[in-house]
């Protein structure tokens, strides 16, 4: 049975479309629930018409772990019937119910970074990123090898696979639009650490060989960083701006010696006064 939107019995705009024998079967629906389930039947939520001969009554499901779920009881009555009968009882999620996400095949659930040591991840069935090795891919570096009888790989990257990789690399952390590239003094295509890759992607991509930069990562030719091989330090960088200061030439006065130093100064002053007085008498 499909899930229907909850509609209040008293405010439903479709009340005039529900036959009274169906709309008035709330008590019958609740009684059927009480006889079929072990508790958990809560507040009545309303009724909606499924077709001229059937309607669905809904009740809150007061069950642990089923917050937001509802009991749905379908009642039916033929055109000439005076009473309704129970057709179906189901526990369905309401609009605010916590439900599991839609099921996805394994190959659509796998994300970059999920592969760990020892894991096996075969390509998807009829993976559009791969073509048989004997099919021309449009990449001369691959097709020239495949033409040699007995050589070449069983599968090679298709044009679609190469375009997808190029788009990811261009838009990634080592692409021309990254913050690092915007602040760089030059580009990877002009860097001595730039190692171009083979094949049709060589015009735009290579591998960084600088251990202090994006070492081992595929980088776009228009990417760049501050560790470019042509980077030069500003003139005078590293040279001192002032003469060295020799603090060993200073005489450090200890605070505890201050009274003694003051006494010496006073004694020297007294001796000088006595000497001048003797000179004046002579």
CSV table of C-alpha atoms in Angstrom, one decimal:
chain,number,residue,atom,x,y,z
A,1,UNK,CA,0.0,0.0,0.0
A,2,UNK,CA,1.3,3.4,-0.8
A,3,UNK,CA,2.1,6.1,1.8
A,4,UNK,CA,-0.5,8.8,1.8
A,5,UNK,CA,-0.2,12.3,3.2
A,6,UNK,CA,-1.8,12.8,6.6
A,7,UNK,CA,-5.1,14.7,6.3
A,8,UNK,CA,-7.2,15.7,9.3
A,9,UNK,CA,-10.7,14.1,9.3
A,10,UNK,CA,-12.3,17.4,10.2
A,11,UNK,CA,-10.5,19.6,7.7
A,12,UNK,CA,-10.1,17.3,4.7
A,13,UNK,CA,-11.2,18.9,1.5
A,14,UNK,CA,-12.0,15.4,0.2
A,15,UNK,CA,-14.6,14.6,2.8
A,16,UNK,CA,-17.4,15.0,0.4
A,17,UNK,CA,-15.7,12.4,-1.8
A,18,UNK,CA,-15.6,9.8,1.0
A,19,UNK,CA,-18.8,7.8,1.4
A,20,UNK,CA,-20.2,8.0,4.9
A,21,UNK,CA,-19.9,4.2,5.4
A,22,UNK,CA,-16.1,4.5,4.9
A,23,UNK,CA,-15.6,7.8,6.7
A,24,UNK,CA,-17.5,6.7,9.8
A,25,UNK,CA,-15.5,3.5,10.2
A,26,UNK,CA,-13.0,4.9,12.6
A,27,UNK,CA,-14.2,2.7,15.5
A,28,UNK,CA,-14.0,-0.3,13.3
A,29,UNK,CA,-10.5,0.5,12.3
A,30,UNK,CA,-9.3,1.1,15.9
A,31,UNK,CA,-10.9,-2.1,17.1
A,32,UNK,CA,-9.2,-4.0,14.3
A,33,UNK,CA,-5.8,-2.5,15.4
A,34,UNK,CA,-6.4,-3.5,19.0
A,35,UNK,CA,-7.1,-7.0,18.1
A,36,UNK,CA,-4.1,-7.3,15.7
A,37,UNK,CA,-1.3,-5.5,17.4
A,38,UNK,CA,0.0,-5.6,21.0
A,39,UNK,CA,-0.6,-2.0,22.1
A,40,UNK,CA,0.9,1.2,20.6
A,41,UNK,CA,-2.3,2.6,19.1
A,42,UNK,CA,-2.4,6.3,19.7
A,43,UNK,CA,-4.3,9.4,18.6
A,44,UNK,CA,-6.6,9.3,15.5
A,45,UNK,CA,-5.1,11.3,12.6
A,46,UNK,CA,-7.8,11.3,10.0
A,47,UNK,CA,-9.1,9.5,6.9
A,48,UNK,CA,-8.5,9.9,3.2
A,49,UNK,CA,-10.2,8.3,0.3
A,50,UNK,CA,-8.2,5.8,-1.8
A,51,UNK,CA,-11.0,5.2,-4.3
A,52,UNK,CA,-14.8,5.2,-4.2
A,53,UNK,CA,-14.8,1.8,-2.4
A,54,UNK,CA,-11.9,2.2,0.0
A,55,UNK,CA,-10.5,4.7,2.5
A,56,UNK,CA,-7.5,4.7,4.9
A,57,UNK,CA,-7.8,5.6,8.6
A,58,UNK,CA,-4.6,6.6,10.3
A,59,UNK,CA,-3.5,6.5,14.0
A,60,UNK,CA,-0.3,7.5,15.8
A,61,UNK,CA,2.0,4.5,16.4
A,62,UNK,CA,3.0,4.8,20.0
A,63,UNK,CA,5.9,2.3,19.7
A,64,UNK,CA,9.5,2.6,21.0
A,65,UNK,CA,11.8,3.5,18.2
A,66,UNK,CA,9.0,4.4,15.8
A,67,UNK,CA,8.6,8.1,16.4
A,68,UNK,CA,6.6,9.7,13.6
A,69,UNK,CA,5.2,6.4,12.3
A,70,UNK,CA,1.5,5.7,11.8
A,71,UNK,CA,-0.9,2.8,11.7
A,72,UNK,CA,-2.8,2.7,8.5
A,73,UNK,CA,-6.1,0.8,8.4
A,74,UNK,CA,-7.7,0.4,5.0
A,75,UNK,CA,-11.5,-0.2,5.1
A,76,UNK,CA,-13.5,-1.2,2.0
A,77,UNK,CA,-17.2,-1.2,1.1
A,78,UNK,CA,-18.8,-2.1,-2.2
A,79,UNK,CA,-21.3,0.4,-3.7
A,80,UNK,CA,-24.3,-1.3,-2.3
A,81,UNK,CA,-22.8,-2.2,1.1
A,82,UNK,CA,-24.1,-0.7,4.4
A,83,UNK,CA,-21.1,-1.6,6.5
A,84,UNK,CA,-17.3,-1.5,5.9
A,85,UNK,CA,-14.9,-4.3,6.3
A,86,UNK,CA,-11.2,-4.3,7.2
A,87,UNK,CA,-9.0,-4.7,4.1
A,88,UNK,CA,-5.5,-4.1,5.3
A,89,UNK,CA,-3.4,-3.0,8.3
A,90,UNK,CA,0.1,-1.6,7.9
A,91,UNK,CA,2.7,0.4,9.9
A,92,UNK,CA,3.9,3.2,7.7
A,93,UNK,CA,6.3,6.2,8.2
A,94,UNK,CA,4.7,9.6,8.5
A,95,UNK,CA,6.0,12.9,7.1
A,96,UNK,CA,8.4,13.4,10.1
A,97,UNK,CA,9.4,9.7,10.6
A,98,UNK,CA,13.1,8.7,10.7
A,99,UNK,CA,13.5,6.2,7.9
A,100,UNK,CA,16.5,4.5,6.3
A,101,UNK,CA,17.9,6.2,3.2
A,102,UNK,CA,17.0,4.8,-0.2
A,103,UNK,CA,18.9,1.7,-1.1
A,104,UNK,CA,21.8,2.2,-3.5
A,105,UNK,CA,23.9,-0.5,-5.3
A,106,UNK,CA,27.3,-1.0,-3.8
A,107,UNK,CA,29.1,0.6,-6.7
A,108,UNK,CA,27.1,3.8,-6.2
A,109,UNK,CA,27.8,3.9,-2.4
A,110,UNK,CA,31.6,3.7,-2.7
A,111,UNK,CA,33.3,7.1,-2.3
A,112,UNK,CA,36.9,8.2,-2.8
A,113,UNK,CA,38.9,7.3,0.2
A,114,UNK,CA,36.8,4.2,1.1
A,115,UNK,CA,39.3,1.8,-0.3
A,116,UNK,CA,41.6,0.4,2.4
A,117,UNK,CA,44.5,-2.0,2.6
A,118,UNK,CA,43.4,-5.5,1.5
A,119,UNK,CA,40.1,-4.3,0.0
A,120,UNK,CA,39.1,-5.4,-3.5
A,121,UNK,CA,37.1,-3.0,-5.6
A,122,UNK,CA,36.3,-4.3,-9.2
A,123,UNK,CA,35.0,-1.8,-11.8
A,124,UNK,CA,31.3,-1.5,-12.3
A,125,UNK,CA,29.7,-3.8,-14.9
A,126,UNK,CA,30.1,-2.2,-18.3
A,127,UNK,CA,32.0,0.7,-16.7
A,128,UNK,CA,31.9,3.6,-19.2
A,129,UNK,CA,35.4,4.6,-18.0
A,130,UNK,CA,36.9,1.5,-19.6
A,131,UNK,CA,37.1,0.1,-23.1
A,132,UNK,CA,38.7,-3.1,-24.4
A,133,UNK,CA,42.4,-2.8,-25.1
A,134,UNK,CA,41.9,-3.4,-28.9
A,135,UNK,CA,39.4,-0.5,-29.2
A,136,UNK,CA,40.9,2.8,-30.4
A,137,UNK,CA,40.7,5.2,-27.5
A,138,UNK,CA,41.9,8.4,-29.3
A,139,UNK,CA,45.0,8.5,-27.1
A,140,UNK,CA,48.0,7.9,-29.4
A,141,UNK,CA,50.2,6.8,-26.4
A,142,UNK,CA,47.8,3.9,-25.8
A,143,UNK,CA,46.7,3.1,-29.4
A,144,UNK,CA,50.2,2.8,-30.7
A,145,UNK,CA,50.9,0.1,-28.2
A,146,UNK,CA,47.6,-1.7,-28.7
A,147,UNK,CA,48.4,-2.0,-32.4
A,148,UNK,CA,51.3,-4.3,-31.6
A,149,UNK,CA,49.9,-7.9,-31.7
A,150,UNK,CA,50.1,-9.5,-28.3
A,151,UNK,CA,50.8,-6.3,-26.4
A,152,UNK,CA,48.6,-3.8,-24.6
A,153,UNK,CA,46.4,-4.1,-21.6
A,154,UNK,CA,43.1,-6.0,-21.5
A,155,UNK,CA,41.2,-2.7,-20.8
A,156,UNK,CA,42.2,0.9,-21.2
A,157,UNK,CA,40.7,4.2,-20.1
A,158,UNK,CA,38.0,5.4,-22.5
A,159,UNK,CA,37.6,9.0,-23.7
A,160,UNK,CA,34.8,9.5,-21.2
A,161,UNK,CA,37.1,8.2,-18.4
A,162,UNK,CA,39.9,10.6,-19.3
A,163,UNK,CA,37.5,13.6,-19.5
A,164,UNK,CA,36.1,12.7,-16.1
A,165,UNK,CA,39.6,12.5,-14.6
A,166,UNK,CA,40.7,15.7,-16.2
A,167,UNK,CA,37.6,17.5,-14.8
A,168,UNK,CA,38.2,16.2,-11.2
A,169,UNK,CA,41.9,17.2,-11.4
A,170,UNK,CA,41.1,20.6,-12.8
A,171,UNK,CA,38.6,21.3,-10.1
A,172,UNK,CA,40.5,19.8,-7.2
A,173,UNK,CA,43.0,21.1,-4.7
A,174,UNK,CA,45.8,21.2,-7.3
A,175,UNK,CA,43.9,22.9,-10.1
A,176,UNK,CA,44.3,26.4,-11.5
A,177,UNK,CA,41.4,27.8,-9.4
A,178,UNK,CA,42.7,26.8,-6.0
A,179,UNK,CA,43.7,29.4,-3.5
A,180,UNK,CA,47.3,28.2,-3.6
A,181,UNK,CA,47.5,28.7,-7.4
A,182,UNK,CA,46.0,32.2,-7.2
A,183,UNK,CA,48.7,33.3,-4.8
A,184,UNK,CA,51.6,31.6,-6.6
A,185,UNK,CA,54.3,33.6,-8.4
A,186,UNK,CA,54.3,31.2,-11.4
A,187,UNK,CA,52.8,28.0,-12.7
A,188,UNK,CA,53.7,24.4,-12.6
A,189,UNK,CA,54.1,24.2,-16.4
A,190,UNK,CA,57.2,26.4,-16.0
A,191,UNK,CA,58.6,24.7,-12.9
A,192,UNK,CA,61.6,22.4,-12.9
A,193,UNK,CA,59.9,20.0,-10.5
A,194,UNK,CA,57.0,19.5,-13.0
A,195,UNK,CA,57.0,16.0,-14.5
A,196,UNK,CA,54.6,15.8,-17.5
A,197,UNK,CA,52.5,12.6,-17.8
A,198,UNK,CA,52.2,10.6,-21.0
A,199,UNK,CA,49.3,10.5,-23.3
A,200,UNK,CA,46.6,13.0,-24.3
A,201,UNK,CA,46.5,14.5,-20.8
A,202,UNK,CA,50.1,15.5,-21.0
A,203,UNK,CA,49.2,18.9,-22.4
A,204,UNK,CA,47.4,20.0,-19.2
A,205,UNK,CA,48.7,17.7,-16.3
A,206,UNK,CA,51.8,16.4,-14.7
A,207,UNK,CA,53.1,15.1,-11.4
A,208,UNK,CA,54.8,17.3,-8.8
A,209,UNK,CA,58.3,16.1,-7.9
A,210,UNK,CA,59.0,18.6,-5.1
A,211,UNK,CA,59.0,17.0,-1.7
A,212,UNK,CA,58.2,20.3,-0.1
A,213,UNK,CA,55.2,21.0,-2.3
A,214,UNK,CA,52.5,18.8,-3.9
A,215,UNK,CA,54.9,15.8,-4.1
A,216,UNK,CA,53.5,12.8,-6.0
A,217,UNK,CA,50.2,14.6,-6.8
A,218,UNK,CA,48.8,15.2,-10.3
A,219,UNK,CA,48.8,18.9,-10.8
A,220,UNK,CA,47.4,21.1,-13.5
A,221,UNK,CA,49.9,23.0,-15.7
A,222,UNK,CA,48.4,26.3,-14.5
A,223,UNK,CA,48.6,25.3,-10.9
A,224,UNK,CA,51.4,26.8,-8.8
A,225,UNK,CA,52.8,27.3,-5.3
A,226,UNK,CA,55.5,29.2,-3.5
A,227,UNK,CA,58.0,26.4,-3.9
A,228,UNK,CA,58.4,27.0,-7.7
A,229,UNK,CA,61.9,26.2,-9.0
A,230,UNK,CA,62.3,29.8,-10.1
A,231,UNK,CA,61.4,31.3,-6.8
A,232,UNK,CA,64.0,33.8,-5.6
A,233,UNK,CA,64.4,35.4,-2.1
A,234,UNK,CA,64.2,39.2,-1.9
A,235,UNK,CA,67.5,41.0,-2.2
A,236,UNK,CA,69.3,41.1,1.1
A,237,UNK,CA,67.2,38.5,2.6
A,238,UNK,CA,68.9,36.9,5.6
A,239,UNK,CA,71.5,39.8,6.1
A,240,UNK,CA,71.5,41.7,9.4
A,241,UNK,CA,70.2,45.2,9.4
A,242,UNK,CA,72.2,46.4,12.4
A,243,UNK,CA,75.7,45.9,13.8
A,244,UNK,CA,76.0,43.0,16.3
A,245,UNK,CA,75.4,44.1,19.9
A,246,UNK,CA,78.0,42.7,22.4
A,247,UNK,CA,76.3,42.5,25.7
A,248,UNK,CA,79.5,41.0,27.3
A,249,UNK,CA,81.0,44.5,27.2
A,250,UNK,CA,78.4,45.8,29.7
A,251,UNK,CA,79.0,45.9,33.4
A,252,UNK,CA,76.0,44.3,35.1
A,253,UNK,CA,75.2,45.9,38.5
A,254,UNK,CA,73.5,43.5,40.9
A,255,UNK,CA,70.6,45.1,42.9
A,256,UNK,CA,71.9,43.8,46.2
A,257,UNK,CA,75.2,45.7,45.8
A,258,UNK,CA,73.5,49.1,45.3
A,259,UNK,CA,73.9,50.3,49.0
A,260,UNK,CA,77.7,49.4,49.0
A,261,UNK,CA,78.1,51.2,45.7
A,262,UNK,CA,76.4,54.3,47.2
A,263,UNK,CA,78.7,54.1,50.2
A,264,UNK,CA,81.8,54.0,48.0
A,265,UNK,CA,80.6,57.1,46.0
A,266,UNK,CA,80.1,59.0,49.3
A,267,UNK,CA,83.6,58.0,50.6
A,268,UNK,CA,85.2,59.2,47.4
A,269,UNK,CA,83.4,62.5,47.6
A,270,UNK,CA,84.6,63.0,51.3
A,271,UNK,CA,88.2,62.3,50.3
A,272,UNK,CA,88.1,64.7,47.5
A,273,UNK,CA,86.7,67.5,49.8
A,274,UNK,CA,89.6,66.9,52.4
A,275,UNK,CA,92.2,67.1,49.7
A,276,UNK,CA,90.9,70.4,48.4
A,277,UNK,CA,90.8,71.9,51.9
A,278,UNK,CA,94.4,70.9,52.5
A,279,UNK,CA,95.5,72.6,49.3
A,280,UNK,CA,93.8,75.8,50.2
A,281,UNK,CA,95.6,76.1,53.6
A,282,UNK,CA,98.9,75.6,52.0
